[in-house]
Coordinates of C-alpha atoms and ligand atoms in Angstrom, one line a residue:
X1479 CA 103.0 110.5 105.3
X1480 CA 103.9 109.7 108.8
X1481 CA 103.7 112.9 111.0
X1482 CA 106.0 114.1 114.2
X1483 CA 103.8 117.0 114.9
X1484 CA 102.6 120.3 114.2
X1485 CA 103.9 124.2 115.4
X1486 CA 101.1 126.7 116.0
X1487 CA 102.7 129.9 115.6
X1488 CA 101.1 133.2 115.7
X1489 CA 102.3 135.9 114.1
X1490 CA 101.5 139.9 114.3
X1491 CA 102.1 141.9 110.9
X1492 CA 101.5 145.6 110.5
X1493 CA 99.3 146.9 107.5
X1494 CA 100.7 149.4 105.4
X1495 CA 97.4 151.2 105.8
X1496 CA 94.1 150.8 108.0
X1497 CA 91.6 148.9 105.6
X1498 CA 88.4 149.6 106.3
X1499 CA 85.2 147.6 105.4
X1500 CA 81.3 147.5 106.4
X1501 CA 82.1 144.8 109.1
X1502 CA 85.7 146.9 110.9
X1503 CA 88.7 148.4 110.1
X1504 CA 91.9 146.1 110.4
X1505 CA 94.9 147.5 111.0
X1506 CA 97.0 144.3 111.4
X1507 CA 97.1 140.8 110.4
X1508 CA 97.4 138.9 113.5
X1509 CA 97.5 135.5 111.6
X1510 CA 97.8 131.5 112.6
X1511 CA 100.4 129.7 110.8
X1512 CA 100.4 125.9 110.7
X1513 CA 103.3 124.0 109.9
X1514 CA 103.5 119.9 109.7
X1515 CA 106.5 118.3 110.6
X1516 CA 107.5 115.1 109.5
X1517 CA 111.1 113.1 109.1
X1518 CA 111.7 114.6 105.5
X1519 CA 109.6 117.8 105.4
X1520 CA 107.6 120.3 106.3
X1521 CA 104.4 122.5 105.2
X1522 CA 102.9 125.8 105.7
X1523 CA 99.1 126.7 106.6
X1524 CA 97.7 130.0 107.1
X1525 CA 94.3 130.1 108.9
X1526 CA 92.4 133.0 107.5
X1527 CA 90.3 133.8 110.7
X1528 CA 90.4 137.5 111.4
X1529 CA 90.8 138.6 115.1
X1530 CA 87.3 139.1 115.8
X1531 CA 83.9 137.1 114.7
X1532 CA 83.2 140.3 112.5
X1533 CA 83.1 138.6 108.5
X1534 CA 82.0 135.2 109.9
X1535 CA 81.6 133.1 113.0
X1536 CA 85.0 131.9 113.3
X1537 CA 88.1 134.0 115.0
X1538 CA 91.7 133.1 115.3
X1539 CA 92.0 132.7 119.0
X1540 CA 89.1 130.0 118.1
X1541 CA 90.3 128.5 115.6
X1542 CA 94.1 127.7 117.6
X1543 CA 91.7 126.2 120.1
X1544 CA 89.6 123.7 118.0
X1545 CA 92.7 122.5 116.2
X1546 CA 94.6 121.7 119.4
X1547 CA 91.8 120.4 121.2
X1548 CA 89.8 118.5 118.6
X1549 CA 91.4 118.5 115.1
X1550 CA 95.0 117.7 115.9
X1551 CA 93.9 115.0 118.0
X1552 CA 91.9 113.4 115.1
X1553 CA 94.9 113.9 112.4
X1554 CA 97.2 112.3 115.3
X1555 CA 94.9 108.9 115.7
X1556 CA 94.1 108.4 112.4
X1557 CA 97.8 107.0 111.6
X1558 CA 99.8 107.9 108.5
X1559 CA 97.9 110.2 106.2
X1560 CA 97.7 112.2 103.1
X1561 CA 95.7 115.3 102.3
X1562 CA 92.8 114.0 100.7
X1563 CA 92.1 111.8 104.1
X1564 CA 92.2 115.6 106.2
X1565 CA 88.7 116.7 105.7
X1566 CA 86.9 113.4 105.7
X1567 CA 88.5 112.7 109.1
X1568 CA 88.0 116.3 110.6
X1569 CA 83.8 116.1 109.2
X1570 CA 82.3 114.9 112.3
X1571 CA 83.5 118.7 113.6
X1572 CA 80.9 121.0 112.8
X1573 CA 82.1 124.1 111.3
X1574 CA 85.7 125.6 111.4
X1575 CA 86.0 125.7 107.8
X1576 CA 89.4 127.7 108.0
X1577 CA 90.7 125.9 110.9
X1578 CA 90.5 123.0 109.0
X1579 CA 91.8 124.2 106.0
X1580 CA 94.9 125.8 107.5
X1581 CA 95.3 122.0 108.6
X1582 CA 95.4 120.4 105.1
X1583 CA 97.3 123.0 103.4
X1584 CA 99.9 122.3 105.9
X1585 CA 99.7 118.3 105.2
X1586 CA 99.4 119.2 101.2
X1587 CA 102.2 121.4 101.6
X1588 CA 104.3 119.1 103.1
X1589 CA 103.2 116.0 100.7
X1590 CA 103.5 118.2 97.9
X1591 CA 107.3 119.5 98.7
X1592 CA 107.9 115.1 99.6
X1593 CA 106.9 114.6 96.1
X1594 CA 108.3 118.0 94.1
X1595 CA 104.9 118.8 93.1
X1596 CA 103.6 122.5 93.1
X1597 CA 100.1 124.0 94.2
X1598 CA 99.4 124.8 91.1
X1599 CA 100.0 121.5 89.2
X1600 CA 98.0 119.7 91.7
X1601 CA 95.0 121.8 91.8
X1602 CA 94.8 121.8 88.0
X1603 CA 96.2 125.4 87.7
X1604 CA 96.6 125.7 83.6
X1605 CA 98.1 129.5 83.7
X1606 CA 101.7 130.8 84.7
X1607 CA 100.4 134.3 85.5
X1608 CA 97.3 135.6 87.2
X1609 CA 95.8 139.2 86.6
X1610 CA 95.8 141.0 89.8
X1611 CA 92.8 142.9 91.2
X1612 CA 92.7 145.4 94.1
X1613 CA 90.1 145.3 97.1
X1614 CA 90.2 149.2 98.3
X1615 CA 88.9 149.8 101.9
X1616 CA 86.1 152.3 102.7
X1617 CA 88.2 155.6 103.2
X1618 CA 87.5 158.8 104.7
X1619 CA 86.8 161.1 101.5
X1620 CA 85.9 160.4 98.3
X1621 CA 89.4 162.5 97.3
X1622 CA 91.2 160.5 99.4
X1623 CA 89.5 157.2 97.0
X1624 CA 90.5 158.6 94.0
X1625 CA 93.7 158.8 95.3
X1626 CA 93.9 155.5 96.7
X1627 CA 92.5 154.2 92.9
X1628 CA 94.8 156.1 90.9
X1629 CA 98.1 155.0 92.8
X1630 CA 96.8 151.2 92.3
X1631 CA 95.9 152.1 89.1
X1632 CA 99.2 153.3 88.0
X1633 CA 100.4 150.3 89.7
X1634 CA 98.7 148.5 87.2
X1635 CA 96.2 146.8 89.4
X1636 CA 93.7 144.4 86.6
X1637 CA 90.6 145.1 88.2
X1638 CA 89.3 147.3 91.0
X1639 CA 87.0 146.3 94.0
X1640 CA 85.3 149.2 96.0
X1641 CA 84.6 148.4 99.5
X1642 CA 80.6 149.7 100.0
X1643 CA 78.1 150.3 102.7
X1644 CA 74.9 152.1 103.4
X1645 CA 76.2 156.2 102.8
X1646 CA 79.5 154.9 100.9
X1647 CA 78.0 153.4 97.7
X1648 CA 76.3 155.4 94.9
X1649 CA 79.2 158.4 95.3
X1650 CA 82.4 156.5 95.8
X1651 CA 81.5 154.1 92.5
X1652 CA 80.4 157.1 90.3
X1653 CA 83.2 159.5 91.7
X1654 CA 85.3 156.5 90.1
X1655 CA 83.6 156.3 86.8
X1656 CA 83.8 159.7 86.6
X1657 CA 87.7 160.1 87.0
X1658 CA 89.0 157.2 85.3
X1659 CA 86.3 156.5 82.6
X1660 CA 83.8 153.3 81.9
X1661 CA 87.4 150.9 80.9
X1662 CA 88.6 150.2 84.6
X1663 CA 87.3 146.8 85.2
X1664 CA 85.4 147.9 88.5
X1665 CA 83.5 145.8 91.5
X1666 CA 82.0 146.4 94.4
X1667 CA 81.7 144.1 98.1
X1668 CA 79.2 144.6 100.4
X1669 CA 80.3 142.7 103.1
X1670 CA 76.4 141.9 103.9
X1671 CA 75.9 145.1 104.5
X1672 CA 72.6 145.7 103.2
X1673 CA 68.7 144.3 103.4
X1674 CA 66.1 143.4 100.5
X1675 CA 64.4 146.6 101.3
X1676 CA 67.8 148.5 100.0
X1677 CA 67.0 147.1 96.3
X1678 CA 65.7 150.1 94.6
X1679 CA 68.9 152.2 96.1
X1680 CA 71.2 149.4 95.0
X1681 CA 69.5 149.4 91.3
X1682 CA 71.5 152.9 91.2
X1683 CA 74.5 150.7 90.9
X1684 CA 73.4 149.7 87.9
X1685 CA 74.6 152.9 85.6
X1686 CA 78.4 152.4 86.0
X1687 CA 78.8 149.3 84.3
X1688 CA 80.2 147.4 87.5
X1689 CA 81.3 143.9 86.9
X1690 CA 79.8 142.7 89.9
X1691 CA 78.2 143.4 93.2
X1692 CA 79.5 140.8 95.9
X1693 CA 77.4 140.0 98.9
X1694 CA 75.3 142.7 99.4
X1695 CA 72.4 140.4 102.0
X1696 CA 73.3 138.5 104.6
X1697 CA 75.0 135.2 104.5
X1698 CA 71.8 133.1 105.2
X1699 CA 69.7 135.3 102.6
X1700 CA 70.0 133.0 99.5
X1701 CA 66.2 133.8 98.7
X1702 CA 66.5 137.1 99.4
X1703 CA 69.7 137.1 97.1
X1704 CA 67.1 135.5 94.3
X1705 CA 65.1 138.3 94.4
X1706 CA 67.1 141.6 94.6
X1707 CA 68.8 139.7 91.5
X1708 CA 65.7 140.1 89.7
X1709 CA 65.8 143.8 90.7
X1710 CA 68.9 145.1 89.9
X1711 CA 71.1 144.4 86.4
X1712 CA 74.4 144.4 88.2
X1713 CA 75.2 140.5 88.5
X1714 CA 74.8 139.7 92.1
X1715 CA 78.7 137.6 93.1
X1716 CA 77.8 135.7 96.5
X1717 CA 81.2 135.7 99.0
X1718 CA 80.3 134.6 102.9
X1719 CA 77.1 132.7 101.6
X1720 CA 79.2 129.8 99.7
X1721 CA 79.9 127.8 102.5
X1722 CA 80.2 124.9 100.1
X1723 CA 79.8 123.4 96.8
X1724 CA 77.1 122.5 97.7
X1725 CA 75.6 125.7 99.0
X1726 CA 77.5 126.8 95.3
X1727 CA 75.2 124.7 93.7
X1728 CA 72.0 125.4 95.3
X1729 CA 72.9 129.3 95.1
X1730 CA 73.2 129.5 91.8
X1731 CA 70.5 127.2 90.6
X1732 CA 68.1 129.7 92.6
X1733 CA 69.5 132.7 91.1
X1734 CA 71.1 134.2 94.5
X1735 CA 74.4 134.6 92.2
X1736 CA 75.6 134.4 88.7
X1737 CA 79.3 134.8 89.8
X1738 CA 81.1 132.8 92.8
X1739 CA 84.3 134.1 94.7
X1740 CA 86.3 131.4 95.8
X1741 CA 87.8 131.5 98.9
X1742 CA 90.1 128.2 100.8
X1743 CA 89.8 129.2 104.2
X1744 CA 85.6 130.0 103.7
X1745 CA 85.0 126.5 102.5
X1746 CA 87.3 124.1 104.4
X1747 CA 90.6 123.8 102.4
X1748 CA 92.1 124.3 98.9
X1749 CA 90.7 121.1 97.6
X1750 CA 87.1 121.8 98.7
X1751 CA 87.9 125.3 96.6
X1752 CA 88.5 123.5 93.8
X1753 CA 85.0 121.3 94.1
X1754 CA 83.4 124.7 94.2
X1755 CA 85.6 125.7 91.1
X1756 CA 84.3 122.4 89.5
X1757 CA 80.8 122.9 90.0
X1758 CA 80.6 126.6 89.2
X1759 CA 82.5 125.7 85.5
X1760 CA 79.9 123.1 85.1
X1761 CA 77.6 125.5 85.5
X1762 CA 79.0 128.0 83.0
X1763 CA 79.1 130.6 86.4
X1764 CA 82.2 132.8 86.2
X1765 CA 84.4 132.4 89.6
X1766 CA 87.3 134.6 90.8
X1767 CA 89.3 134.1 94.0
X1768 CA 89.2 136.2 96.6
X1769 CA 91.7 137.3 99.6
X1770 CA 91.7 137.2 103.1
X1771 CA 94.9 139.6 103.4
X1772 CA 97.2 136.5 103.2
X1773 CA 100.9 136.5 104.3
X1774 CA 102.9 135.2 101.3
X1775 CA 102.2 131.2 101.9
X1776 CA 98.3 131.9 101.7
X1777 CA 99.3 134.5 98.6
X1778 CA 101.2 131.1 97.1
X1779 CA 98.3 128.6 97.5
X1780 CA 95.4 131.9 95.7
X1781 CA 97.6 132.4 93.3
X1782 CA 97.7 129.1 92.0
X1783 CA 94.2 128.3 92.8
X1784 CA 93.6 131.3 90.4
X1785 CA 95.2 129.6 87.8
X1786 CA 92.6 126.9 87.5
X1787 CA 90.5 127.3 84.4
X1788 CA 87.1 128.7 85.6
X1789 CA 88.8 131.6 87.4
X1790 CA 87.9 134.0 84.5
X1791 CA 87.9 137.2 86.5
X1792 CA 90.7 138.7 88.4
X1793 CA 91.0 138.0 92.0
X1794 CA 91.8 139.6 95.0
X1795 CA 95.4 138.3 94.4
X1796 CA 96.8 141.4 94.9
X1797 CA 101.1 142.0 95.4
X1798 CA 101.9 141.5 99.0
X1799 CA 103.1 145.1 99.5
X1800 CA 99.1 146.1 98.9
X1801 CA 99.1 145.3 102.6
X1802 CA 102.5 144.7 104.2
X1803 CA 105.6 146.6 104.0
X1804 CA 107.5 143.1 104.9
X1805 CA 106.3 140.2 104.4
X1806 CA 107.2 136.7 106.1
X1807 CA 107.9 135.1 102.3
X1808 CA 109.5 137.0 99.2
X1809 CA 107.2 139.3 98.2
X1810 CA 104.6 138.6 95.4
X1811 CA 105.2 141.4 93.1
X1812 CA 102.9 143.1 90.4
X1813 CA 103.9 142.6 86.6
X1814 CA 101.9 143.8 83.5
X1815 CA 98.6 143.7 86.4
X1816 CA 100.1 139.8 87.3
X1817 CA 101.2 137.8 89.8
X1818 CA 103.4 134.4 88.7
X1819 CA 102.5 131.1 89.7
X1820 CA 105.0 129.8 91.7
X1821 CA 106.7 126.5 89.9
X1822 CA 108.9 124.7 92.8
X1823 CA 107.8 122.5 95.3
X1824 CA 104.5 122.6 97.4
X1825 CA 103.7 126.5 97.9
X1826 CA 106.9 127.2 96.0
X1827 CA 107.8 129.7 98.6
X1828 CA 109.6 129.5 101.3
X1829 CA 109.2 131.8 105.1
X1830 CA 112.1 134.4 105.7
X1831 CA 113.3 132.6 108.8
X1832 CA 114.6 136.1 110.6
X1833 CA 111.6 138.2 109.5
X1834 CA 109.3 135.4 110.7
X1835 CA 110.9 135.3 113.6
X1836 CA 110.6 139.4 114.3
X1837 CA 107.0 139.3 113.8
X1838 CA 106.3 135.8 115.4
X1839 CA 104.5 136.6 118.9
X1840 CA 104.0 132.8 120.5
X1841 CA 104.4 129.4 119.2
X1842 CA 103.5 126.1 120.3
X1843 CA 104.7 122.5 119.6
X1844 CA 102.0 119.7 119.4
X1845 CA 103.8 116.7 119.1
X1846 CA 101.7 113.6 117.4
X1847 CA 103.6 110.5 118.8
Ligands
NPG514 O1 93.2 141.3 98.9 O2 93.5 139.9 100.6 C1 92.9 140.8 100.0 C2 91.7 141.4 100.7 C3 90.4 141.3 99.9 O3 88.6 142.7 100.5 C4 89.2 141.7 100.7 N1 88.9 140.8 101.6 O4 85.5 140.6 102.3 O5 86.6 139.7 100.8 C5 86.5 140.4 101.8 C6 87.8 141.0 102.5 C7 88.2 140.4 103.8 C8 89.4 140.7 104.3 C9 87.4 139.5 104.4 C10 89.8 140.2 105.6 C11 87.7 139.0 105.7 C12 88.9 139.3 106.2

């Protein structure tokens, strides 16, 4: 695929609520869109990177940087290209994981809209639908959770995820229990929040039948993970530590995890996500894909990730009106607890040219020739 260049846009949407977590409260996506250009099509990327270095080292003002200084030059001398070819070239940049993989979503996007191919089909996806899980932020009162729970709940949200920290943990997730009984499928994410000498107080987790407890050591703690699994007899579900599917592999032959969540954007694309898929099915390890409170295009891509056979949990692949009133595609709405895998082309959505344009706050044209 020959390409004439790339637009940088960035783009400023409001959340319908604050959403809190252990590392900040966001309450907007400020987000870096990607889209390739060549003589017969176009394709969308979303980088993930939050506004600040707060859920790992990379940001979006950083990451707009490293691709126009570093990784668009790279793409541009390398010559006609497919998306297969976009990480190997890109490697000799440490890092950047999401920068790059807002890069080759764009480039598969654009090949798979050439070729009428969807996401789905080509990452293997072998389900139409997806059950939908929630992520719920750290809130102000435990009324005000039980609130928030029983609206998604009636919703018909698959699967709940409580945000947790150190004094909003043991309360929240039995508050829960306690209201809507031991059936609601029900998770909670540390966000690294906590240290190996937290173990015995995390062990009281393990009375309310949680599916999961997601990253509750830091990202580097793999050993440590190993042994507060021994501890406690909720399954430990490593996040921000699966850099890889490689660092998959070594985590959960050590025991760190029994569950991965999959996320593009944290290990360098959608087709590095499904290596880590791969690996973790090999392995018998349930996976689940996770969210980064993507616009529509980033919903598109998760959704069909989560179609791929190993994703046997639900993800955080919740309707876009969970977080924006308006969104810059059609809106992915909530059916029996599902989202649909989109069918047409590439992403199989396409931007709302007039709402983009509303929320759109610069853009930037990189020309490659
Ligand atoms: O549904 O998109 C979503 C959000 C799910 O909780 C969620 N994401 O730690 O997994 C996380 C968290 C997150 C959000 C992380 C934004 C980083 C940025």
């Amino acid at each position: 695929m020959n390409i004439d260049g790339v637009e940088l846009r960035r783009a400023r949407l409001p959340l319908v609520a604050p959403f809190q977590t252990s590392f900040g409260t966001e309450y907007e996506r400020d987000v870096l869109l990607v889209r390739v250009v060549t003589a017969d099509a176009q394709g969308w990327g979303e980088c993930v990177a939050g506004a600040e270095p707060l859920y790992c080292a990379e940001y979006v003002d950083g990451a707009a940087d490293v691709i126009e200084r570093f990784l668009l030059p790279a793409l541009a001398a390398a010559g006609p290209l497919n998306a297969t070819e976009v990480a190997p070239l890109l490697s000799s940049y440490k890092g950047h994981p999401m920068a790059k993989g807002a890069l080759e979503m764009a480039v598969l996007d654009a090949e798979l809209r050439l070729a009428g191919v969807s996401f789905g089909t080509r990452l293997g996806a072998v389900r139409s639908r997806v059950p939908a899980g929630v992520s719920v932020g750290i809130m102000a009162s435990v009324p005000a959770l039980l609130d928030a729970v029983d609206a998604y709940l009636d919703q018909g949200y698959a699967r709940i995820k409580l945000k947790i920290q150190p004094g909003w943990d043991i309360e929240p997730v039995r508050a829960v229990r306690e209201r809507f009984g031991a059936d609601v499928l029900l998770q909670v994410d540390a966000n690294t929040a906590y240290s190996l000498a937290d173990a015995a107080h995390l062990a009281e987790l393990d009375d309310y039948g949680l599916l999961l407890i997601e990253q509750p050591l830091g990202e580097d703690d793999l050993a440590d993970h190993a042994a507060l699994a021994r501890q406690i007899r909720t399954p430990v579900c490593l996040d921000e530590s699966i850099t890889s599917a490689k660092t998959a592999v070594d985590a959960l032959d050590m025991g760190a995890c029994s569950i991965v969540n999959i996320k593009a954007g944290r290990v360098g694309g959608y087709l590095a996500a499904v290596a880590v898929h791969d690996v973790c099915l090999a392995r018998g390890a349930a996976v689940w894909c996770g969210g980064m409170l993507e616009t529509g295009l980033g919903r598109a891509a998760n959704v069909a990730l989560a179609g791929l056979p190993g994703f046997t949990l639900p993800g955080d692949t919740s309707a876009s009106d969970r977080f924006f009133a308006q969104d810059i595609t059609a809106p992915f709405v909530l059916t029996d607890g599902t989202l649909s895998v989109p069918t047409g082309a590439g992403l199989g959505v396409d931007v709302l040219p007039d709402v983009l344009a509303e929320v759109t706050t610069s853009t930037r044209w990189l020309p490659f020739r």
